[in-house]
C-alpha cells in the first residue's frame, strides 16, 4: 500500500524519513496552504461568519504537487503540528486533497473504484516529539481531524481579521494612511505606552544608605579579627530617611562616636532553593532573552529547527508536564553523572499556572537526554539551555547556610536598657552554598542575568553570639536615586502578557515582531520604547475603543477561544458576541471621531537643499529623514544609526542601515566616498583588527 505523509516543512519531512521505510512518501506543505484573501475582508458576517479561504498564487504549485501525489496514494496521513495551527493546516489539506469536497459534493475523499478495496482515505496523526518511538506509536493509532481545535483557530483568525480590517481604514482616515490595528498587538502597545508615561511622570529623588563594617575577634584564630558588612536599618525604631550628602556625613560622624555596639540577634539556618520548572514557550523566550539577548522571534526559529530535527519536544506549549520515560531517563543520567545524592526520593512534578495546557501535553525537553548531539551555533546554545533546565528540574534542592545578624548600640548583656528601642540598629545577612543540587547543571539565574559561579560572596558573617561586643571600623555612605519602572524588554513583555492572560504560546513572538515591524515600538539597547506614531495610535484607540484594549476583556476573549478548543462554546456565538457590538460602535465613531495629527520627530540636521530642519518620517522600508518643507522640498536621507565603531578604511563612523527587504547591514557613514560595508558587527571589528595587523578591510560578502 502506498502511503503519503504530509508535514509542514522539508526539515521535518527529512527527519521522519529516517524512521520510516520506502512504503512512505513524505512531503511538506510549506506551512499554511489556504488563508483569507489579502485584498478584502474575506468573512461573511451576515451568514455565520463564513470564511472565504483561497489558495494564494505562491502556493498553487505546492497544492498541485500535493494533489498529484495524493492521487497516487492509497492512504494520506496528515502529520502537522499538534496545536490549533497544525490542526487547521491539516483541515485545509484534507479539503484540497479531496476533489469531491473541492467541488462541494461531499466531505469524504474521492475513492477510485479500482482502488476501493485498498480503503483509500485521509487520517490524522499527532506527536509531540519526532522520534522513532513517537512516530510509530502515532501511526498505530491514527485519528481524525479535531474540529474543536480547527474552530478555535478559525475563530481567532476571523476575529483578528475583522478587528484589523475594520479598524485600519478608520486609522487611515483619522490619523495616517498605511496604519493597522490588531486585537492583541494593540494591547501590547498599550502596555508599552503606559509604562513609558509612568517613566515620564516619575520624579527622581536622591537618597543615601549607610553601610558599616564591624569587626569581632575571630573564633578560629587568636589575635585575628573577622570583618563583615551590615546596613543601618533603624534609628530609634524608625527606618532612616537620609536625603542629602550632608545628612549622611553628619550621621557618619555620630555613628563613629557611638560606643558599645553589640550583637542583639543572631540566627543561622538552612535555606533550600527549589529548581526552576521545565521550559514552557514563554519561559524559554524569557530565558533566551535574558541570557543570550535574543528576541522572541529568533528563539522560536531556533527552537523550530531543533524540533524538526527531532532533538526537542514541541516548542509551543504552556504545560509543565514531563513524560514519565523522559523523567526516568533524566534521573538515571543524573545518578550516573553526578551521584545519587543529586536525585530526590521521588520525581518532581510542577503545576501549570495557566488554565489547562491548550497547545501541548508536555513541557519543552530534549527527546533523548542520553544522546550525543552534534550541532553548532545558536542551535547548540538553545539546546544546551533546554537540556540543562530539564535535568535541573529533576534534581535535589540547592542548600544554603544563611546567617543573619542585628547589631545595636546601648546593649547590655543582650538586653535593651530600660526596655527602650536602641538608638541605632544594623542588619546583615550572608549565604554560603553548602550543597549545589540542581545548580550543578543550571548554574545561573535568569532573573539576574549572570552566572552564579561568577558571583563571589564577599560578605560572610562569622559565627556570633548574642552579647558579643563588636567594633565599628568603617562607615560607608552611598548615594542612590529612586528609579522609574524599567521599560519592557521582550522577555518582560511576554511575562506581563502571560500574567494578564493575553495571548497564547503561538502568539507571543509574532505579536512582538508585528508591533516593531509597524514602527509602533522600537528597540533601544534591548528595551522596547513606543514611537510617536505608536503613542498617537494608542491614544486614539484608547479614546474610542477602550473596551477592545481592556486587559480583562482581551483575556476573556482568549478564555472563550480556549472554551471553543475544549468543545464547550460554539465559535460562531463567540464571534457574534464580540463583532456586532463592535461594528455598531465603529459605525458611530466613523463620523464623530476627530482627525488626529501625528507629531513628527525632529532632528538636529538641516536640509542641505533649502535650509529647513529635517524630520523623521516612516516609509515602506522603515524610518528615514526628510525635509520639513515637503512637498516643496523633497530632499530625503537615510537615518544614520551609529554603533560606536569606526570605519576600518577611512575612520568615519559606521552606521546601521537596512536593505529594501529589511535586512540590517553596517556601512561607512562617508558613503559613497568610502565603500566599506559588512553584514555583522563582528565583521567590522575583524576588519579593524586586520588593518591593525597590516592587512586590508574585509569587503561585504553575501
XYZ file of C-alpha atoms in Angstrom:
702
model
C 0.000 0.000 0.000
C 1.315 3.426 -0.985
C 1.147 5.922 1.876
C 1.602 9.679 1.644
C 2.579 11.592 4.810
C 2.268 15.392 4.750
C 4.067 17.641 7.241
C 4.758 21.392 7.203
C 8.474 21.659 6.475
C 11.178 19.851 4.467
C 13.349 19.505 7.592
C 10.550 17.751 9.453
C 9.955 15.514 6.404
C 13.652 14.627 6.280
C 13.688 13.689 9.982
C 10.602 11.473 9.618
C 12.164 9.700 6.635
C 14.937 8.413 8.929
C 12.406 6.298 10.822
C 10.117 5.117 8.009
C 10.683 2.787 5.073
C 10.166 3.056 1.338
C 6.419 2.427 1.599
C 6.040 6.011 2.802
C 6.289 9.132 0.669
C 6.879 12.134 2.934
C 6.357 15.666 1.633
C 5.881 19.189 3.007
C 3.046 21.680 2.630
C 5.422 24.576 3.401
C 3.159 25.862 6.154
C -0.386 27.123 5.549
C -1.708 26.441 2.050
C -5.036 28.271 2.336
C -5.948 31.533 4.039
C -8.245 34.548 3.899
C -7.602 36.834 0.904
C -5.420 39.897 1.424
C -7.413 42.123 -0.934
C -10.686 42.007 1.015
C -12.068 41.127 4.433
C -12.998 37.606 3.293
C -15.594 36.931 6.024
C -19.367 36.802 5.511
C -20.567 38.371 8.744
C -24.217 38.080 7.708
C -24.121 34.299 7.258
C -22.436 32.703 10.237
C -19.056 34.378 9.695
C -18.300 32.013 6.836
C -14.633 32.461 5.819
C -13.754 32.767 2.138
C -10.488 30.840 2.010
C -8.287 30.962 -1.069
C -5.028 29.390 -2.244
C -2.570 32.228 -2.792
C -0.634 32.462 -6.024
C 2.665 31.412 -4.415
C 1.033 28.244 -3.013
C -0.669 26.974 -6.157
C 2.325 24.971 -7.382
C 2.666 23.341 -3.935
C -1.037 22.418 -3.873
C -0.851 20.998 -7.408
C 2.134 18.852 -6.418
C 0.378 17.620 -3.254
C -2.771 16.735 -5.194
C -0.730 14.794 -7.763
C 0.991 12.784 -5.031
C -2.334 12.213 -3.242
C -3.840 10.681 -6.407
C -1.104 8.019 -6.419
C -1.511 7.189 -2.707
C -3.842 4.684 -1.080
C -3.567 6.325 2.343
C -2.954 10.006 3.140
C -1.621 10.813 6.608
C -1.696 14.404 7.857
C 1.124 14.815 10.388
C 1.123 18.570 11.000
C 2.000 20.124 14.380
C -0.026 19.183 17.476
C -1.683 22.550 18.107
C -4.522 24.672 16.714
C -2.462 25.979 13.795
C -1.328 22.483 12.905
C -4.875 21.148 13.130
C -6.108 23.937 10.848
C -3.374 23.190 8.295
C -4.422 19.520 8.332
C -8.055 20.535 7.790
C -7.178 22.745 4.822
C -5.038 19.954 3.354
C -7.890 17.467 3.684
C -10.187 19.900 1.895
C -7.827 20.488 -1.029
C -6.863 16.836 -1.438
C -10.487 15.721 -1.522
C -11.559 16.572 -5.075
C -15.242 15.945 -4.375
C -15.068 18.287 -1.409
C -13.483 20.946 -3.641
C -16.463 20.578 -5.984
C -18.783 20.912 -2.999
C -20.314 17.431 -3.280
C -19.320 15.593 -0.111
C -16.919 15.665 2.790
C -15.142 12.340 2.267
C -12.204 11.918 -0.053
C -12.948 10.691 -3.555
C -12.387 6.924 -3.815
C -11.258 5.485 -7.126
C -13.400 2.385 -7.741
C -10.337 0.433 -8.892
C -8.656 1.138 -5.540
C -11.720 0.945 -3.348
C -10.549 -2.344 -1.824
C -7.438 -0.677 -0.526
C -9.598 1.685 1.544
C -8.038 4.921 0.326
C -8.678 7.590 2.951
C -7.266 10.560 4.899
C -6.249 10.173 8.544
C -4.660 12.480 11.110
C -1.785 11.655 13.459
C -0.156 13.823 16.137
C 3.074 13.526 18.085
C 4.923 15.884 20.418
C 8.415 14.714 19.555
C 9.923 13.469 16.316
C 11.414 10.185 17.462
C 11.042 6.678 16.054
C 9.007 5.546 19.057
C 6.655 8.542 18.928
C 6.127 8.314 15.150
C 5.384 4.584 15.162
C 3.069 4.988 18.137
C 1.176 7.739 16.288
C 0.959 5.625 13.097
C -0.504 2.733 15.053
C -3.307 4.962 16.406
C -4.472 7.213 13.538
C -7.407 9.503 14.226
C -9.490 12.250 12.708
C -9.069 15.983 12.482
C -10.150 17.645 15.736
C -12.716 20.207 14.595
C -12.781 21.803 18.050
C -9.169 22.916 17.579
C -9.853 23.922 13.969
C -12.795 26.061 15.040
C -10.737 27.712 17.780
C -8.083 28.606 15.194
C -10.709 29.839 12.736
C -12.354 31.957 15.405
C -9.021 33.618 16.305
C -8.130 34.166 12.645
C -11.531 35.644 11.777
C -11.674 37.753 14.933
C -8.263 39.245 14.228
C -9.187 39.800 10.572
C -12.394 41.645 11.497
C -10.661 43.895 14.019
C -7.704 44.576 11.725
C -9.638 45.165 8.505
C -12.351 47.247 10.175
C -10.173 49.412 12.400
C -7.334 50.008 9.945
C -9.377 52.086 7.432
C -10.561 54.232 10.340
C -6.938 54.866 11.335
C -6.142 55.795 7.721
C -8.990 58.282 7.707
C -8.393 59.817 11.128
C -4.610 59.578 11.548
C -2.497 58.448 8.601
C -2.635 56.108 5.620
C -0.990 52.713 5.896
C -1.657 52.189 9.618
C -3.047 48.994 11.070
C -4.562 47.774 14.325
C -4.813 44.347 15.870
C -6.676 42.826 18.777
C -3.630 41.574 20.716
C -0.906 43.771 19.209
C -2.753 46.951 20.206
C -2.965 45.734 23.806
C 0.778 45.013 23.771
C 1.431 48.551 22.507
C -0.839 49.900 25.253
C 1.310 48.180 27.898
C 4.479 49.727 26.460
C 2.937 53.205 26.111
C 1.574 53.204 29.664
C 4.960 52.147 31.011
C 6.625 54.995 29.058
C 4.196 57.504 30.540
C 4.959 56.200 34.029
C 8.643 56.769 33.314
C 7.980 60.302 32.012
C 5.972 61.252 35.127
C 8.414 59.707 37.556
C 10.278 62.177 39.768
C 13.811 61.094 40.590
C 14.769 61.702 44.203
C 18.126 61.422 45.915
C 18.591 59.225 48.970
C 21.523 57.727 50.872
C 22.147 54.448 52.643
C 24.677 53.771 55.377
C 26.697 50.572 55.326
C 29.024 49.681 58.163
C 31.942 47.328 58.652
C 32.130 45.641 62.036
C 34.931 43.548 63.497
C 34.855 40.773 66.081
C 37.615 38.588 67.448
C 37.973 35.511 65.275
C 36.708 32.258 66.763
C 39.218 30.363 64.605
C 42.495 32.136 65.354
C 43.673 34.211 68.299
C 44.797 37.782 67.668
C 42.797 37.877 64.469
C 39.509 39.593 63.716
C 36.669 38.817 61.339
C 35.111 41.697 59.401
C 31.635 41.797 57.917
C 29.234 44.340 56.413
C 25.822 45.410 57.664
C 23.418 48.194 56.783
C 21.799 50.780 59.036
C 18.192 49.582 59.371
C 16.680 51.741 62.143
C 17.246 54.924 64.078
C 15.314 54.878 67.361
C 12.977 52.258 65.952
C 12.259 54.009 62.657
C 13.570 53.431 59.146
C 16.276 56.019 58.385
C 15.473 58.671 55.787
C 18.696 60.254 54.582
C 18.124 62.736 51.759
C 21.446 64.514 51.206
C 25.193 64.035 51.392
C 25.401 66.476 54.311
C 22.899 64.417 56.310
C 24.831 61.245 55.511
C 28.157 62.771 56.592
C 26.687 64.092 59.870
C 25.191 60.692 60.627
C 28.510 59.042 59.808
C 30.278 61.107 62.474
C 27.589 60.375 65.047
C 27.784 56.623 64.405
C 31.572 56.579 64.665
C 31.339 58.328 68.054
C 28.886 55.747 69.439
C 30.149 53.100 71.867
C 29.057 49.651 72.968
C 27.952 48.109 69.683
C 26.874 44.551 70.446
C 25.105 41.617 68.801
C 21.417 41.719 69.760
C 20.260 38.944 67.441
C 21.988 36.152 65.553
C 20.369 33.394 63.541
C 21.790 30.619 61.413
C 19.532 28.387 59.389
C 19.500 26.128 56.387
C 17.710 27.528 53.344
C 16.651 25.295 50.469
C 16.083 26.603 46.977
C 13.981 24.523 44.627
C 14.823 24.223 40.919
C 13.028 26.104 38.179
C 10.253 24.189 36.387
C 10.898 22.857 32.866
C 10.510 25.280 29.988
C 7.217 26.411 28.549
C 7.200 28.595 25.438
C 7.112 31.871 27.344
C 9.740 30.787 29.898
C 12.078 29.680 27.109
C 11.650 33.011 25.332
C 12.306 34.904 28.576
C 15.414 32.868 29.429
C 16.873 33.218 25.911
C 16.232 36.977 26.042
C 17.839 37.429 29.459
C 20.814 35.140 28.893
C 21.547 35.494 25.171
C 19.872 38.804 24.295
C 17.658 37.045 21.735
C 14.290 38.293 20.550
C 11.254 36.007 20.793
C 11.216 35.505 17.021
C 14.826 34.334 16.926
C 14.272 31.969 19.850
C 11.279 30.346 18.188
C 13.073 29.983 14.856
C 15.959 28.146 16.536
C 13.572 26.026 18.640
C 11.612 25.122 15.488
C 14.811 23.814 13.877
C 15.632 21.739 16.948
C 12.119 20.270 16.997
C 12.128 19.434 13.293
C 15.481 17.677 13.684
C 13.939 15.515 16.386
C 16.107 16.975 19.166
C 13.449 18.585 21.392
C 9.752 18.140 22.007
C 7.191 20.504 20.519
C 8.144 24.070 21.384
C 4.689 25.720 21.610
C 3.329 24.722 24.973
C 2.177 26.138 28.293
C 2.387 22.835 30.159
C 4.924 21.794 32.811
C 4.193 18.093 32.323
C 7.045 15.722 31.504
C 6.782 12.235 30.022
C 7.382 9.516 32.657
C 10.004 7.801 30.473
C 11.840 11.105 29.996
C 11.854 11.748 33.761
C 13.152 8.232 34.396
C 15.956 8.708 31.831
C 16.883 12.078 33.360
C 17.063 10.577 36.872
C 19.210 7.718 35.595
C 21.628 10.128 33.918
C 21.817 12.392 36.986
C 22.672 9.440 39.233
C 25.322 8.177 36.838
C 26.956 11.544 36.130
C 26.565 13.435 39.436
C 25.697 10.878 42.114
C 22.595 9.589 43.898
C 22.625 12.498 46.335
C 21.521 14.733 43.443
C 18.297 12.755 42.884
C 15.225 13.457 45.043
C 13.426 10.463 46.546
C 10.572 10.884 44.071
C 10.306 12.614 40.670
C 9.389 16.292 40.816
C 6.111 17.492 39.308
C 5.196 21.107 38.558
C 1.727 22.569 38.479
C 0.797 24.525 35.360
C -0.291 28.051 36.300
C -2.476 28.747 33.279
C -5.927 27.315 32.751
C -5.116 23.962 31.202
C -2.365 23.301 28.706
C -4.078 24.159 25.467
C -1.285 23.674 22.974
C 0.672 20.595 24.012
C 0.800 17.887 26.632
C 4.452 18.340 27.616
C 6.975 20.974 28.551
C 9.927 21.600 26.222
C 12.640 18.992 26.785
C 15.281 17.030 24.860
C 13.822 13.966 23.170
C 16.734 11.871 24.464
C 18.968 13.075 27.299
C 21.332 10.163 26.655
C 22.005 11.101 23.006
C 25.231 12.692 21.777
C 24.061 15.674 19.749
C 26.354 17.344 17.214
C 25.088 20.822 16.422
C 26.673 24.273 16.359
C 25.898 27.965 16.838
C 22.505 29.130 18.057
C 21.075 25.627 17.942
C 23.756 24.351 20.298
C 23.237 27.250 22.748
C 19.484 26.811 22.931
C 19.623 23.019 23.053
C 22.107 23.133 25.939
C 19.858 25.564 27.804
C 16.840 23.263 27.375
C 18.936 20.196 28.241
C 20.317 21.727 31.449
C 16.919 23.041 32.541
C 15.337 19.612 32.036
C 17.971 17.850 34.138
C 17.906 20.579 36.794
C 14.133 20.383 37.286
C 14.531 16.738 38.364
C 17.404 17.313 40.798
C 17.530 17.931 44.526
C 17.227 21.397 46.057
C 20.246 23.650 46.420
C 21.080 24.090 50.119
C 22.479 27.281 51.638
C 23.704 28.125 55.103
C 22.200 31.529 55.825
C 23.273 33.754 58.685
C 21.604 36.954 59.804
C 22.730 39.385 62.468
C 21.437 42.511 64.190
C 23.838 44.858 65.946
C 22.716 47.691 68.212
C 24.308 50.224 70.433
C 23.081 50.719 74.034
C 23.128 46.952 74.594
C 23.982 45.404 77.928
C 24.209 41.602 78.102
C 21.959 41.286 75.123
C 19.110 43.304 76.689
C 17.983 46.803 75.766
C 18.479 49.346 78.531
C 15.200 50.356 80.162
C 13.393 48.171 77.560
C 13.614 51.024 75.087
C 14.466 50.832 71.401
C 18.189 51.069 70.745
C 19.437 54.231 69.185
C 20.934 52.601 66.074
C 20.289 49.154 64.648
C 22.313 47.490 61.881
C 21.328 44.349 59.971
C 23.357 41.997 57.801
C 22.861 38.656 56.060
C 25.084 36.233 54.181
C 24.574 32.900 52.453
C 27.044 30.140 51.701
C 26.233 27.315 49.310
C 26.519 24.002 51.198
C 25.160 21.657 48.532
C 24.757 22.624 44.865
C 21.868 20.304 43.976
C 20.244 21.455 40.722
C 22.644 24.391 40.442
C 25.301 21.848 39.493
C 23.860 21.885 35.949
C 21.861 25.128 35.801
C 24.292 27.497 37.483
C 22.815 30.837 36.537
C 19.849 32.941 37.437
C 17.664 34.082 34.552
C 16.331 36.918 36.668
C 19.716 38.487 37.421
C 21.169 37.501 34.034
C 24.527 36.246 35.231
C 26.292 33.035 36.075
C 26.059 32.361 39.795
C 29.520 30.808 39.782
C 30.963 34.189 38.770
C 29.439 35.993 41.743
C 31.659 35.915 44.825
C 30.056 36.366 48.208
C 32.399 38.981 49.629
C 30.455 39.371 52.861
C 30.444 36.303 55.087
C 29.085 36.801 58.580
C 31.102 34.818 61.154
C 29.673 32.643 63.922
C 28.366 35.060 66.589
C 26.536 35.013 69.894
C 24.079 37.458 71.425
C 26.016 39.932 73.517
C 29.244 39.692 71.529
C 30.985 43.071 71.541
C 31.716 44.415 68.060
C 33.979 47.208 66.900
C 32.696 49.644 64.300
C 35.665 50.047 61.979
C 34.184 51.844 58.987
C 31.075 53.728 57.864
C 30.291 53.802 54.138
C 27.647 56.312 52.965
C 26.319 55.521 49.468
C 24.341 57.818 47.227
C 21.277 56.449 45.385
C 18.466 57.778 43.255
C 14.963 56.416 43.047
C 14.470 54.621 39.741
C 11.437 54.746 37.465
C 9.872 51.457 36.406
C 12.050 49.927 33.666
C 10.997 49.799 30.042
C 9.808 46.435 28.873
C 12.206 44.043 27.249
C 10.758 41.342 25.014
C 11.159 38.938 27.941
C 9.338 41.121 30.480
C 6.591 41.988 27.960
C 5.927 38.292 27.326
C 5.808 37.747 31.082
C 3.328 40.612 31.512
C 1.092 39.361 28.675
C 1.116 35.864 30.140
C 0.265 37.111 33.641
C -2.648 39.108 32.211
C -3.872 36.053 30.297
C -3.387 37.776 26.941
C -2.077 35.724 24.034
C -1.019 32.106 23.959
C 2.259 30.228 23.242
C 1.936 30.586 19.479
C 1.158 34.341 19.575
C 3.920 35.975 21.668
C 6.663 36.052 19.027
C 4.503 37.246 16.085
C 2.826 39.898 18.259
C 6.156 41.418 19.329
C 7.511 41.251 15.769
C 4.395 42.939 14.367
C 4.449 45.970 16.673
C 8.101 46.573 15.737
C 7.581 45.964 12.009
C 4.809 48.579 12.006
C 7.022 51.085 13.833
C 4.696 51.451 16.814
C 7.573 50.305 19.018
C 11.335 50.353 18.583
C 14.237 48.858 20.471
C 16.812 50.911 22.339
C 19.502 48.735 23.888
C 17.106 45.764 24.056
C 14.384 47.904 25.682
C 11.023 48.475 23.959
C 10.114 52.142 23.550
C 6.953 53.444 21.875
C 7.418 55.705 18.868
C 5.487 58.934 18.457
C 3.315 57.087 15.951
C 2.697 54.248 18.380
C 1.655 56.637 21.140
C -0.672 58.525 18.794
C -2.396 55.355 17.578
C -2.670 54.037 21.133
C -4.221 57.265 22.415
C -6.763 57.276 19.570
C -7.772 53.658 20.194
C -7.949 54.180 23.961
C -10.200 57.198 23.459
C -12.682 55.488 21.160
C -12.159 51.732 21.688
C -11.077 51.383 25.298
C -13.150 48.222 25.676
C -11.249 46.475 22.874
C -7.920 47.363 24.524
C -9.125 46.463 28.011
C -6.845 43.857 29.573
C -9.614 41.830 31.206
C -11.734 41.923 28.053
C -8.850 40.680 25.890
C -8.057 37.923 28.405
C -11.757 36.996 28.390
C -11.671 36.579 24.607
C -8.660 34.272 24.976
C -10.546 32.208 27.539
C -13.524 31.981 25.173
C -11.237 30.657 22.437
C -9.936 28.070 24.905
C -13.534 27.064 25.610
C -14.081 26.604 21.874
C -10.974 24.384 21.692
C -12.361 22.297 24.551
C -15.756 21.975 22.868
C -17.635 23.992 25.493
C -18.501 27.000 23.296
C -19.697 27.447 19.726
C -17.167 29.500 17.775
C -19.833 31.407 15.818
C -21.503 32.548 19.043
C -18.148 33.833 20.322
C -17.782 35.931 17.167
C -21.386 37.175 17.309
C -20.978 38.269 20.915
C -17.878 40.280 20.031
C -18.442 41.539 16.498
C -21.919 43.064 16.313
C -21.482 45.483 19.281
C -18.034 46.327 17.883
C -19.450 47.036 14.400
C -22.192 49.259 15.798
C -19.709 51.278 17.826
C -17.334 51.511 14.855
C -20.043 52.975 12.621
C -20.785 55.633 15.232
C -17.101 56.558 15.559
C -16.641 56.952 11.803
C -18.493 60.276 11.866
C -17.796 61.537 15.373
C -14.070 60.854 15.877
C -11.795 63.829 15.377
C -8.866 63.731 12.981
C -5.522 63.399 14.761
C -2.232 65.000 13.779
C 0.918 62.909 14.273
C 3.762 64.950 15.673
C 6.871 64.296 13.622
C 10.155 63.516 15.349
C 12.621 66.341 14.909
C 16.344 66.032 14.212
C 19.376 68.304 14.551
C 20.086 68.010 10.835
C 19.429 70.865 8.404
C 18.339 70.272 4.809
C 21.316 70.897 2.527
C 18.979 71.991 -0.288
C 16.667 74.538 1.308
C 17.992 75.068 4.847
C 14.867 73.884 6.685
C 15.007 71.368 9.584
C 14.910 67.666 8.711
C 12.280 65.465 10.380
C 11.818 61.721 10.802
C 9.277 60.014 8.567
C 8.211 56.397 8.131
C 8.020 54.876 4.686
C 7.588 51.481 3.101
C 11.083 50.368 4.096
C 11.204 51.968 7.527
C 12.358 55.248 9.010
C 14.170 57.950 7.057
C 14.694 61.690 7.444
C 13.061 64.187 5.116
C 12.870 67.926 4.716
C 10.121 69.554 6.798
C 9.427 71.728 3.728
C 7.833 68.797 1.865
C 6.204 68.831 -0.703
C 8.048 71.967 -1.889
C 11.383 70.314 -0.990
C 11.584 66.550 -1.460
C 15.070 66.018 -0.050
C 15.412 62.743 1.898
C 18.264 60.885 3.586
C 18.664 57.576 5.412
C 18.816 57.700 9.197
C 22.369 57.324 10.429
C 22.221 54.973 13.385
C 25.697 54.960 14.938
C 27.012 51.743 16.505
C 30.093 53.232 18.246
C 32.527 51.665 15.772
C 34.768 53.432 13.279
C 35.300 52.505 9.642
C 38.458 50.392 9.203
C 39.047 52.032 5.786
C 38.706 55.760 6.473
C 37.996 56.151 10.190
C 34.496 57.657 9.845
C 31.563 56.375 11.914
C 29.995 53.058 10.940
C 26.190 53.196 10.852
C 23.427 50.576 10.712
C 21.295 50.521 7.566
C 18.516 48.367 6.139
C 18.212 46.804 2.723
C 14.903 47.104 0.850
C 13.985 43.664 2.187
C 14.604 44.820 5.756
C 17.941 43.102 6.359
C 20.302 45.133 8.571
C 23.881 45.767 7.464
C 26.668 48.104 8.557
C 28.116 50.761 6.273
C 30.573 53.636 6.412
C 28.789 56.947 7.032
C 31.044 58.544 4.392
C 29.452 56.527 1.572
C 29.733 56.904 -1.431
C 33.232 58.290 -0.876
C 34.041 55.181 1.180
C 32.502 51.853 0.145
C 33.157 49.774 3.278
C 30.187 47.623 4.380
C 29.609 44.460 6.424
C 26.685 42.253 7.380
C 27.693 41.841 11.038
C 29.294 43.991 13.738
C 31.811 41.190 14.222
C 32.966 41.699 10.626
C 33.558 45.403 11.331
C 35.679 44.527 14.375
C 37.526 41.843 12.426
C 38.268 44.353 9.671
C 39.619 46.815 12.225
C 41.904 44.158 13.708
C 43.000 43.086 10.234
C 44.010 46.664 9.420
C 45.926 46.978 12.706
C 47.828 43.805 11.794
C 48.778 45.272 8.422
C 46.030 43.800 6.228
C 43.108 45.415 4.454
C 39.452 45.824 5.373
C 37.198 42.874 4.627
C 34.582 43.748 1.957
C 30.874 42.964 2.236
C 30.031 39.440 1.080
C 26.622 37.849 0.645
